[in-house]
CSV table of C-alpha atoms in Angstrom, one decimal:
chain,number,residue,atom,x,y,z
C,1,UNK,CA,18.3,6.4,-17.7
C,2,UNK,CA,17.2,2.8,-17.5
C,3,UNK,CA,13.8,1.2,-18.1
C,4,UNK,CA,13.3,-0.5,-14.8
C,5,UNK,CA,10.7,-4.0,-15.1
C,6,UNK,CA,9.3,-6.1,-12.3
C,7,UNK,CA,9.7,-9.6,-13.1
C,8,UNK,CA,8.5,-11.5,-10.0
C,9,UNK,CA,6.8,-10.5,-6.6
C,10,UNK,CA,5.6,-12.5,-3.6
C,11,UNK,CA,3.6,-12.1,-0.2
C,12,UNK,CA,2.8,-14.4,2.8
C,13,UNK,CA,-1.0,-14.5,4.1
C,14,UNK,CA,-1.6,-11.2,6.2
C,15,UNK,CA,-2.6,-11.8,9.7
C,16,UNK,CA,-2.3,-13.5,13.1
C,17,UNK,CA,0.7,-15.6,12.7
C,18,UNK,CA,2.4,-16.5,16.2
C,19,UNK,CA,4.4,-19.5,14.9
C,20,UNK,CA,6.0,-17.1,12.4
C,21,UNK,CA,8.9,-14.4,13.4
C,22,UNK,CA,9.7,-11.5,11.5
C,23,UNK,CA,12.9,-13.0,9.4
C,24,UNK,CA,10.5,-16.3,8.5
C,25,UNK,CA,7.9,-14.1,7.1
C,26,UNK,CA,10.2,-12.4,4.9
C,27,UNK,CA,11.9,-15.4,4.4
C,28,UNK,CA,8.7,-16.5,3.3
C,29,UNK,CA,8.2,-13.6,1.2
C,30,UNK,CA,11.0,-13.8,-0.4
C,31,UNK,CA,10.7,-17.3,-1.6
C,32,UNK,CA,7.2,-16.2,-3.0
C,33,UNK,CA,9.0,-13.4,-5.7
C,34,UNK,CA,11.5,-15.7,-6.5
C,35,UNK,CA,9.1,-18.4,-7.8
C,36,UNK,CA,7.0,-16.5,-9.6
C,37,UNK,CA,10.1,-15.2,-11.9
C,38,UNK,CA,8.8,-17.1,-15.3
C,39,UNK,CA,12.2,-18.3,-16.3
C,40,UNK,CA,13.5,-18.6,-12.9
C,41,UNK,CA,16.2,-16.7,-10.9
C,42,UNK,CA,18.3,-17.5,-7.9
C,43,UNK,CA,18.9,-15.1,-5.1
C,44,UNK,CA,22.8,-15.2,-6.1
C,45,UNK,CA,21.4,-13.0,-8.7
C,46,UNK,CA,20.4,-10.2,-6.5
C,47,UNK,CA,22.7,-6.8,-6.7
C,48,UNK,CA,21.3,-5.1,-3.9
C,49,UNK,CA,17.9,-5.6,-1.3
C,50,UNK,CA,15.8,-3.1,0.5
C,51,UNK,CA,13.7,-3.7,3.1
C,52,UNK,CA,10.7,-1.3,4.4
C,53,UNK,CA,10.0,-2.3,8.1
C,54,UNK,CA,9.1,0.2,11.0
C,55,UNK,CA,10.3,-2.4,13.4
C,56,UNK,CA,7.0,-2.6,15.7
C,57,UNK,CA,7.5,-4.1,19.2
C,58,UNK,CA,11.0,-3.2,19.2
C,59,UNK,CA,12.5,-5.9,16.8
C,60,UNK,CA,15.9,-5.3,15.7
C,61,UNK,CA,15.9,-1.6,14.7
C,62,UNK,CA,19.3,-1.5,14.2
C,63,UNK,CA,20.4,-3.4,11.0
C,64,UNK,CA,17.0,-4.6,10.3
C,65,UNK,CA,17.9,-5.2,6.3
C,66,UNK,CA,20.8,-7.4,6.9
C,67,UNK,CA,19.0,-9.4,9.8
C,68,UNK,CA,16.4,-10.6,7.2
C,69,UNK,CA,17.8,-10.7,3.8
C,70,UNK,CA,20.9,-12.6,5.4
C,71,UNK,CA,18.0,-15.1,6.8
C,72,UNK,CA,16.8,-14.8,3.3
C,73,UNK,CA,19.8,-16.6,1.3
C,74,UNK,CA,20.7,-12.9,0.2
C,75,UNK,CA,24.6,-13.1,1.1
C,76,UNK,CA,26.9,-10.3,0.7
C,77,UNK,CA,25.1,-7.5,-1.0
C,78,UNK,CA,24.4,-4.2,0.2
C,79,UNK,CA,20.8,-4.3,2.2
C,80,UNK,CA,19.7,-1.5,3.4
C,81,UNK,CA,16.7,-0.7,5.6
C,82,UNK,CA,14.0,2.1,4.5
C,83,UNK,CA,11.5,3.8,7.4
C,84,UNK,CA,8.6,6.0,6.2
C,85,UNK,CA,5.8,4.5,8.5
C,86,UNK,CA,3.2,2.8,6.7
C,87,UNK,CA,4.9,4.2,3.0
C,88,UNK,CA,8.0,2.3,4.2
C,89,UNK,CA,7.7,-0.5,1.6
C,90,UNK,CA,6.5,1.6,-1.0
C,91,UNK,CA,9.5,3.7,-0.4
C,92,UNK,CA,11.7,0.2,-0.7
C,93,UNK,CA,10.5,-0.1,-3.8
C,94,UNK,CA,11.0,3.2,-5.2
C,95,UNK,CA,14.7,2.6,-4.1
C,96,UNK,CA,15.0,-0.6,-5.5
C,97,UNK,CA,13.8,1.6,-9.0
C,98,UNK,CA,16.5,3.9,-8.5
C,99,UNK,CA,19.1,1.5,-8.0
C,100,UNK,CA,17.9,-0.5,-11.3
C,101,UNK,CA,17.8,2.8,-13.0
C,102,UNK,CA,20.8,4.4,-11.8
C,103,UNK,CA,23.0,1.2,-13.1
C,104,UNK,CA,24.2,0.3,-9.7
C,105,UNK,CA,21.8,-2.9,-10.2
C,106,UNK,CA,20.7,-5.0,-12.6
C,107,UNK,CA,18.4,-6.8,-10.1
C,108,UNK,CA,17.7,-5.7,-7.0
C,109,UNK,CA,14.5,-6.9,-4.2
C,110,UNK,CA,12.0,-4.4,-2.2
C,111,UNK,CA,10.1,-5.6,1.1
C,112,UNK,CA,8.9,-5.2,3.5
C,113,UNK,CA,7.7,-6.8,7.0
C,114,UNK,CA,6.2,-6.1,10.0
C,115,UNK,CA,4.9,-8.4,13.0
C,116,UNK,CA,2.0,-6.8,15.3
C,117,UNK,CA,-0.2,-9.2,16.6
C,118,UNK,CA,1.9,-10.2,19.6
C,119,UNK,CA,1.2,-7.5,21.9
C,120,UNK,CA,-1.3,-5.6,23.5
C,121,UNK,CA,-3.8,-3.2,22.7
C,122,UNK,CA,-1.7,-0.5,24.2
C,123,UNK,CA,1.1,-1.1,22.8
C,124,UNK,CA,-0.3,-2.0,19.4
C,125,UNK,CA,-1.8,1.9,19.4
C,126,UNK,CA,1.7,2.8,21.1
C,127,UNK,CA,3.4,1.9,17.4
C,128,UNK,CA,1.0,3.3,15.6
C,129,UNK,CA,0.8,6.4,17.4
C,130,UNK,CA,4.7,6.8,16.4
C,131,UNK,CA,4.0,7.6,12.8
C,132,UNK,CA,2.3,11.1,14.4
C,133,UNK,CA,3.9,14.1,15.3
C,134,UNK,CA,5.4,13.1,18.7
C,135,UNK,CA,5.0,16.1,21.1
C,136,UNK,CA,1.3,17.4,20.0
C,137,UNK,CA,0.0,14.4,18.7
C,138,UNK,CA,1.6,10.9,20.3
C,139,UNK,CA,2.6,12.2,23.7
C,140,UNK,CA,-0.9,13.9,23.9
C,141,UNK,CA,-3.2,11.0,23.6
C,142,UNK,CA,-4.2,11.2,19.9
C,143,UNK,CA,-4.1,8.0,18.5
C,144,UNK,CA,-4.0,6.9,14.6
C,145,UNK,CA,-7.3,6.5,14.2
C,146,UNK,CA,-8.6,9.4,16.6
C,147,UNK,CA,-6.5,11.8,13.8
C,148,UNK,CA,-8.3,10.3,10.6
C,149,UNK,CA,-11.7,10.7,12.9
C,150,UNK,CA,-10.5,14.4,12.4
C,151,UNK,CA,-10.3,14.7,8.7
C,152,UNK,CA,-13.5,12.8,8.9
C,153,UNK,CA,-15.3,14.9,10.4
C,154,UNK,CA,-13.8,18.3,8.6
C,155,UNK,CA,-14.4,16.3,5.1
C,156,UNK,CA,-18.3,15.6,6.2
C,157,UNK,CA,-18.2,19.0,6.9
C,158,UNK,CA,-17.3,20.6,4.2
C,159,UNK,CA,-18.7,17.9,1.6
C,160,UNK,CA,-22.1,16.1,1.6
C,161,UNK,CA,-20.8,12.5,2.1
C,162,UNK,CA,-21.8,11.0,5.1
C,163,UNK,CA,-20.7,7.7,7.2
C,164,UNK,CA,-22.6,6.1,5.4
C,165,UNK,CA,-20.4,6.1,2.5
C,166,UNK,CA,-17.3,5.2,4.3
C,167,UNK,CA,-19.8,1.9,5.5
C,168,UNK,CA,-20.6,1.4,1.7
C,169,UNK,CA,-16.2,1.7,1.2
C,170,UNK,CA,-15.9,-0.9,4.2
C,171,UNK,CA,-18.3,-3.5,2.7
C,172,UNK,CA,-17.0,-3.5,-1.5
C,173,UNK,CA,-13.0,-3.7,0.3
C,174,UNK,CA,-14.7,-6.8,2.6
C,175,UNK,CA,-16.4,-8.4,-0.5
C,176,UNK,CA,-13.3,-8.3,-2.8
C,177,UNK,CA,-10.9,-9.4,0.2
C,178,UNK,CA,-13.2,-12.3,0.6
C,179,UNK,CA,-11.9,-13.5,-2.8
C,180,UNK,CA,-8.5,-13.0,-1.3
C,181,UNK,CA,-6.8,-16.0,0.1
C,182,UNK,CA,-4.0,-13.7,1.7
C,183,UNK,CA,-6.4,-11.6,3.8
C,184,UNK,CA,-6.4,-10.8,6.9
C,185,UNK,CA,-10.5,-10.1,7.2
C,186,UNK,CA,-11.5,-12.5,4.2
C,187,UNK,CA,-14.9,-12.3,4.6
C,188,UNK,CA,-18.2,-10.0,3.7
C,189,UNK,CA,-20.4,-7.8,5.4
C,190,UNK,CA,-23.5,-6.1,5.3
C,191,UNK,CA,-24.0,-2.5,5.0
C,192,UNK,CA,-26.0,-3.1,8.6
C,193,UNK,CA,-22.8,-4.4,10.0
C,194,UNK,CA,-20.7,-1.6,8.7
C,195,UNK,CA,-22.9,1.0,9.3
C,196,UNK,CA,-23.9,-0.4,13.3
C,197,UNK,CA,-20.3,-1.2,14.1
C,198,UNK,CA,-18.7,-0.2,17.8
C,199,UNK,CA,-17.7,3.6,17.7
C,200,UNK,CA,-13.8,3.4,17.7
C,201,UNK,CA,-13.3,7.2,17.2
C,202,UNK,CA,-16.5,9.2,16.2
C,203,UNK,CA,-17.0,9.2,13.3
C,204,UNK,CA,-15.3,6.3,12.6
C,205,UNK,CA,-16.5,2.7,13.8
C,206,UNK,CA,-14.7,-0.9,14.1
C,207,UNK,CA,-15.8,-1.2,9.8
C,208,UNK,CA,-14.5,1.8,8.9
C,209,UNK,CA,-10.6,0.8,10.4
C,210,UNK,CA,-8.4,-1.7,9.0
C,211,UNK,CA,-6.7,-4.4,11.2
C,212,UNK,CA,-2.9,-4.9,12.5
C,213,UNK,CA,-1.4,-7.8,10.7
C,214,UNK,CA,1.4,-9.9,11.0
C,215,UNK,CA,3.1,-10.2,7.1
C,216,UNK,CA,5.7,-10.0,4.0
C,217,UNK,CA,6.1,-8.7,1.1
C,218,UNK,CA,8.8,-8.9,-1.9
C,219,UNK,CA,9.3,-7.6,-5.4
C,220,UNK,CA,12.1,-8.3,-7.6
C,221,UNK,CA,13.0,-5.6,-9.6
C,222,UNK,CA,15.4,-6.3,-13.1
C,223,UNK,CA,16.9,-3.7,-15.6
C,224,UNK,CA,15.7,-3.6,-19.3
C,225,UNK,CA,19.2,-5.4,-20.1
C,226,UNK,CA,18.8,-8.0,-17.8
C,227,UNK,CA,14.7,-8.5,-18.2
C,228,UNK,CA,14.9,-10.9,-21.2
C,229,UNK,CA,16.7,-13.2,-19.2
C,230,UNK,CA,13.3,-13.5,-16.5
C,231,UNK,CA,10.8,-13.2,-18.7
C,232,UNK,CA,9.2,-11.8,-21.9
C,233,UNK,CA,6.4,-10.6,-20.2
C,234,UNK,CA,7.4,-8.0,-18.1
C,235,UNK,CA,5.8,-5.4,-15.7
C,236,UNK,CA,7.1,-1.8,-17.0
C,237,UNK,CA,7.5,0.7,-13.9
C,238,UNK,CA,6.0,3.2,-16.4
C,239,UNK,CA,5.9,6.0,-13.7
C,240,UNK,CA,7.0,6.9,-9.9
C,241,UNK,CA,6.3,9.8,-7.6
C,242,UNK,CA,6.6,10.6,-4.3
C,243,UNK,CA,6.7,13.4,-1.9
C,244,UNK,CA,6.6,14.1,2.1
C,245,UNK,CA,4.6,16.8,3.8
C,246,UNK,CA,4.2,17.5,8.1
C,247,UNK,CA,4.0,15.1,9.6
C,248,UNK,CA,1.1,16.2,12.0
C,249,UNK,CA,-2.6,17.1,11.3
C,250,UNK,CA,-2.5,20.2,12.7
C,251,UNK,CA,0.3,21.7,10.8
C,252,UNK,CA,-1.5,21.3,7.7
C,253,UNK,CA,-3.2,23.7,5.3
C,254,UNK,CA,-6.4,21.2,4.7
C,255,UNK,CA,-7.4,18.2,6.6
C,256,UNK,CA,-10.0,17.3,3.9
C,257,UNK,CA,-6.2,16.3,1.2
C,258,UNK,CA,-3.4,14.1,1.3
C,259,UNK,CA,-0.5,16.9,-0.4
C,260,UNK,CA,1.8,14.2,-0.2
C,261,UNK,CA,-0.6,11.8,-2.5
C,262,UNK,CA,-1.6,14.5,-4.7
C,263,UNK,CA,2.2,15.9,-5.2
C,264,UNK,CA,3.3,12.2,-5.4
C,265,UNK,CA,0.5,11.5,-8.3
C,266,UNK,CA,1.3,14.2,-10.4
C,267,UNK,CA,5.0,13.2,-10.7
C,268,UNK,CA,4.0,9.5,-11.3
C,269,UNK,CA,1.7,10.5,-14.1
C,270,UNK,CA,4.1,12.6,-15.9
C,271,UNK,CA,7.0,10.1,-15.5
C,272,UNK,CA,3.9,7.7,-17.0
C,273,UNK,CA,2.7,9.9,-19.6
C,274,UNK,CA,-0.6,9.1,-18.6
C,275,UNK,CA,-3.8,10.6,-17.0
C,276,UNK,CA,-6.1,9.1,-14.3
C,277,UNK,CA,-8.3,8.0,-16.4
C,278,UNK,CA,-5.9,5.7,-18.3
C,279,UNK,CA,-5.9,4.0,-15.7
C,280,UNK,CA,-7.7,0.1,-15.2
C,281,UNK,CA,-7.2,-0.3,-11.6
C,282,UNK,CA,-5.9,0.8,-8.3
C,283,UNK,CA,-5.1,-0.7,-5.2
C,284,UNK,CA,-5.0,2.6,-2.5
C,285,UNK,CA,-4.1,3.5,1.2
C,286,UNK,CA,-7.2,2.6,2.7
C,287,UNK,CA,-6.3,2.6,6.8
C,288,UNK,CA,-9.5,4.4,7.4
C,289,UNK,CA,-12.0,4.2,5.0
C,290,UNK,CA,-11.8,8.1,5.0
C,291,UNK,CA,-8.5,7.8,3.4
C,292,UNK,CA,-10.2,5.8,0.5
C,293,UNK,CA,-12.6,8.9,-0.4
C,294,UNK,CA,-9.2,11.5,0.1
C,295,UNK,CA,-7.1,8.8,-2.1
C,296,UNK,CA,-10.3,9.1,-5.0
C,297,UNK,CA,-9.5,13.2,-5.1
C,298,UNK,CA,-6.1,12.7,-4.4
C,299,UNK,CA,-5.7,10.7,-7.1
C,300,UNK,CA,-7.5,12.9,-9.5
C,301,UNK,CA,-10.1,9.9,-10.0
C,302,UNK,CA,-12.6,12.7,-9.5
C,303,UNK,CA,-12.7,15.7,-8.3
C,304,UNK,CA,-13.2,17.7,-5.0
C,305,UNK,CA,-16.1,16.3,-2.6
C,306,UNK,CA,-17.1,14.0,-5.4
C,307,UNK,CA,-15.7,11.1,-3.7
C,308,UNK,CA,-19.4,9.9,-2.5
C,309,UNK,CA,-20.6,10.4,-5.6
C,310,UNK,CA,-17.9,7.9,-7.2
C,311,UNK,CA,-18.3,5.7,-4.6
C,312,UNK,CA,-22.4,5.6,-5.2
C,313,UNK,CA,-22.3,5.0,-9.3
C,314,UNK,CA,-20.2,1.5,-8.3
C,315,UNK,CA,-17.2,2.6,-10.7
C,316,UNK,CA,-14.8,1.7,-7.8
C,317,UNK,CA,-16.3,-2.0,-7.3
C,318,UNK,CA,-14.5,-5.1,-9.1
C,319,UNK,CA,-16.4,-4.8,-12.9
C,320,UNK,CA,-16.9,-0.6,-12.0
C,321,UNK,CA,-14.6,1.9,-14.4
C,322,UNK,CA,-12.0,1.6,-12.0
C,323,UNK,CA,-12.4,-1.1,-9.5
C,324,UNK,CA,-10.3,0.0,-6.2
C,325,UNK,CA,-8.5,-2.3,-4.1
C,326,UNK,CA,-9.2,-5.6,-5.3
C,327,UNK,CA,-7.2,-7.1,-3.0
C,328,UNK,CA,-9.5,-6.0,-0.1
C,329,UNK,CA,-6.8,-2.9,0.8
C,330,UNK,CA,-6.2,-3.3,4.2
C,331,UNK,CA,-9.5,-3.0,5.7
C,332,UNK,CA,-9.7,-6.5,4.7
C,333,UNK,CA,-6.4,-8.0,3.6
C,334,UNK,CA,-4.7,-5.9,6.9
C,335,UNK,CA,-2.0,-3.8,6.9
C,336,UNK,CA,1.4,-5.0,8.5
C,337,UNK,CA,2.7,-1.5,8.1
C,338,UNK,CA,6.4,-2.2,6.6
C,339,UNK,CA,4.6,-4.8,4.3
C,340,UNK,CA,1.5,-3.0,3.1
C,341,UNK,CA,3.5,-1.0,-0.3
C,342,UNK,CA,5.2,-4.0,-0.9
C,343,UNK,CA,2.1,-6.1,-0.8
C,344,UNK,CA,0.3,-3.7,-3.2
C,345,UNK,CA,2.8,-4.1,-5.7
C,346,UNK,CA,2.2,-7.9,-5.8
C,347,UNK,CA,-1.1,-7.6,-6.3
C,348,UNK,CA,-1.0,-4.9,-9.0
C,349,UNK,CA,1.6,-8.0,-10.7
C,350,UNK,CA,-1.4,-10.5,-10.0
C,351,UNK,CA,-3.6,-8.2,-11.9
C,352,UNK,CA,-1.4,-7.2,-14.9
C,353,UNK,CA,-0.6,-11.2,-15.3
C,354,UNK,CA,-4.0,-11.9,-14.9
C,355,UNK,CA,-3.2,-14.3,-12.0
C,356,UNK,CA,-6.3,-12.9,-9.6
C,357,UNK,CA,-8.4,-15.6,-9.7
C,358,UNK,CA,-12.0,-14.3,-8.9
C,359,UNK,CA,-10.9,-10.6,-8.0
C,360,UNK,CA,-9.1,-10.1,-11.7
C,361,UNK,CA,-9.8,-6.9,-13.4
C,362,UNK,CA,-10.8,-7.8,-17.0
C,363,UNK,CA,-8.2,-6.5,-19.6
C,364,UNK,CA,-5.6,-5.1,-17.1
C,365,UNK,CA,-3.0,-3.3,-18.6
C,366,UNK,CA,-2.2,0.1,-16.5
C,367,UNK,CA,-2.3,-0.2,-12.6
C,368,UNK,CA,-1.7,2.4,-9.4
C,369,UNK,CA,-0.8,1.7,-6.3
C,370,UNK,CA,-0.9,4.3,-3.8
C,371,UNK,CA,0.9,4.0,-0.3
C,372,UNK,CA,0.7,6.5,2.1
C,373,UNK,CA,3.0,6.7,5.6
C,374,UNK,CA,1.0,8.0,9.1
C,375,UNK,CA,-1.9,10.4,8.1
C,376,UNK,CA,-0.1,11.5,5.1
C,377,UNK,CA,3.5,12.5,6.4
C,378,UNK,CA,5.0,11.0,3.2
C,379,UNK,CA,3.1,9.2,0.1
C,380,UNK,CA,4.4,7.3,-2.7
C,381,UNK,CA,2.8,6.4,-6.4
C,382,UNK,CA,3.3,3.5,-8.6
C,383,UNK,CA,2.2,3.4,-12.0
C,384,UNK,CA,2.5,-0.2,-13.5
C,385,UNK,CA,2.3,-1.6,-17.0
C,386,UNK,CA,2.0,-4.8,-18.7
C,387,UNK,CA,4.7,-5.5,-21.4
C,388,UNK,CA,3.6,-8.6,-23.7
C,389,UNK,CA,6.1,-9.9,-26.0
C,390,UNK,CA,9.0,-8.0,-25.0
């Protein structure tokens, strides 16, 4: 099977955008992966296109891929559309992989795109709500973040972290995404401020949820016989996993683990050959900052109810062992779900070119990204790896 390389990777800023419309975003998107192609590349050179959206507010569900690549430039190839929630661009990725891989394309583009900033509150929390399990979770009353207030709670239970550490989680994301000219929330705060923040779901306050964003993302993925012609400094996809579980909570065996991250980790290692601690950064699912503790263990970046502990020695802060989400995650760079995987990709490119301005990891040669879809319905792991002098 093929080695499959990224070669170029784009985003639009993440958040309120009303002059924008979901085909100029990706649009948008697009012509940011394209440009950053060293050697250049024309979207006539594009096999094949997938596009992660969950279509909030309605937005052409049916032939959602053609409706934007077409709008893209991306005329004639097969564009297909991938839904896996908040994974779904993550997923798109992992297609565009396989495709590469399988020989069916020697280049082929992953998005992703979502617009949610045009509606109201209800109806915001009505799309989220449909990544749950519909009849005992959505149609119910449980809301998105009223299910990660659950495996808040059972997690403080069962561990000794506190709120308290999901404030201190809020306020590194804030102060890295404040480096982040694409973020949504690019700004700091003070422990005060994430610790004294509105209740939105007890235990969980306004600091410990990421926003709804408006956004785009793209990656260009090439074959190892068509890389040299891109560039000679290529991003290996060293590894790849991914995995589904239930989709609701309450069918679950723990609320305090992610199987789906865990199962799709321990694929993406192997495929890597690599352990966690190989690692030089990650950029996780951070749509709570609960999910940022579970993504630590899930990951294997320590183990079970240690997540406090790592987050207390500073090893996950920009200049830590492992600095986690650089980018801000999407508590502060947002989340447009059908972008968000997409959009961790092109940072974890930023990084492994050393492109990140004052965010950059030093010496950043393996990277994970870590996308998850609803409260853990489906996850999916990228391992990435700098190539110099290919």
């Amino acid at each position: 099977m093929r080695e499959a390389y990224i070669i170029g990777a784009g985003q639009t800023p993440f958040g309120a955008m009303p002059g924008e419309s979901y085909r100029s975003l990706f649009t948008d998107a697009v012509d940011a992966a394209l440009n950053s192609v060293p050697d250049g590349i024309d979207a006539g050179e594009i096999d094949e296109a997938v596009v992660g959206t969950l279509g909030v507010g309605g937005r052409q569900i049916g032939l959602s891929g053609p409706a934007v690549t077409e709008h893209a430039g991306l005329h004639g190839i097969p564009s297909t559309r991938v839904e896996n929630a908040c994974a779904a661009s993550g997923y798109a990725v992992r297609q565009a992989v396989q495709a590469v891989r399988s020989g069916m394309a020697d280049v082929a583009l992953a998005g992703g795109v979502e617009v949610m900033t045009d509606m109201s509150g209800d109806a915001a929390k009505y799309w989220l709500g449909v990544s749950g399990e519909t009849e005992w979770e959505r149609l119910t009353g449980t809301t998105f973040a009223g299910v990660y207030a659950q495996m808040a709670s059972a997690y403080f239970d069962r561990y000794d972290a506190t709120p308290e550490h999901l404030s201190q989680v809020a306020v590194k994301n804030h102060k890295n995404g404040a480096k982040n000219d694409d973020a949504h929330l690019g700004f700091e705060c003070s422990i005060e401020d994430a610790r004294d923040a509105p209740v939105v779901a007890d235990p969980l306050n306004l600091y410990h949820c990421c926003p709804t964003s408006d956004g785009a993302a793209a990656v260009l993925v090439a074959s190892e016989d068509a890389v040299g012609e891109y560039t000679d400094e290529p991003i290996r996809v060293a590894g790849v996993g991914a995995a589904s579980e239930r989709v609701g909570l309450f069918q679950r065996d723990t609320y305090t683990g992610i199987d789906a991250s865990m199962e799709a980790a321990a694929e993406a290692y192997d495929r890597a050959g690599i352990e966690p601690d190989d690692l030089d950064f990650a950029e996780v699912h951070d749509c709570f900052a609960i999910a940022e503790l579970l993504a630590y263990e899930d990951l294997g970046f320590c183990g079970r109810g240690e997540a406090h502990e790592l987050v207390d020695s500073g090893a996950t802060e920009l200049g830590g062992e492992l600095p986690v989400n650089a980018s801000g995650g999407l508590k502060s760079k947002g989340h447009p779900l059908g972008a968000t995987g997409a959009g961790q990709i092109a940072e974890a490119v930023k990084q492994l070119r050393g492109e990140a301005g004052d965010r950059q990891v030093e010496d950043a040669e393996l990277g994970l990204t870590h996308n998850v879809g609803g409260s853990g319905g489906a996850a999916v792991v990228h391992v990435l790896e700098r190539e110099v002098g290919r």
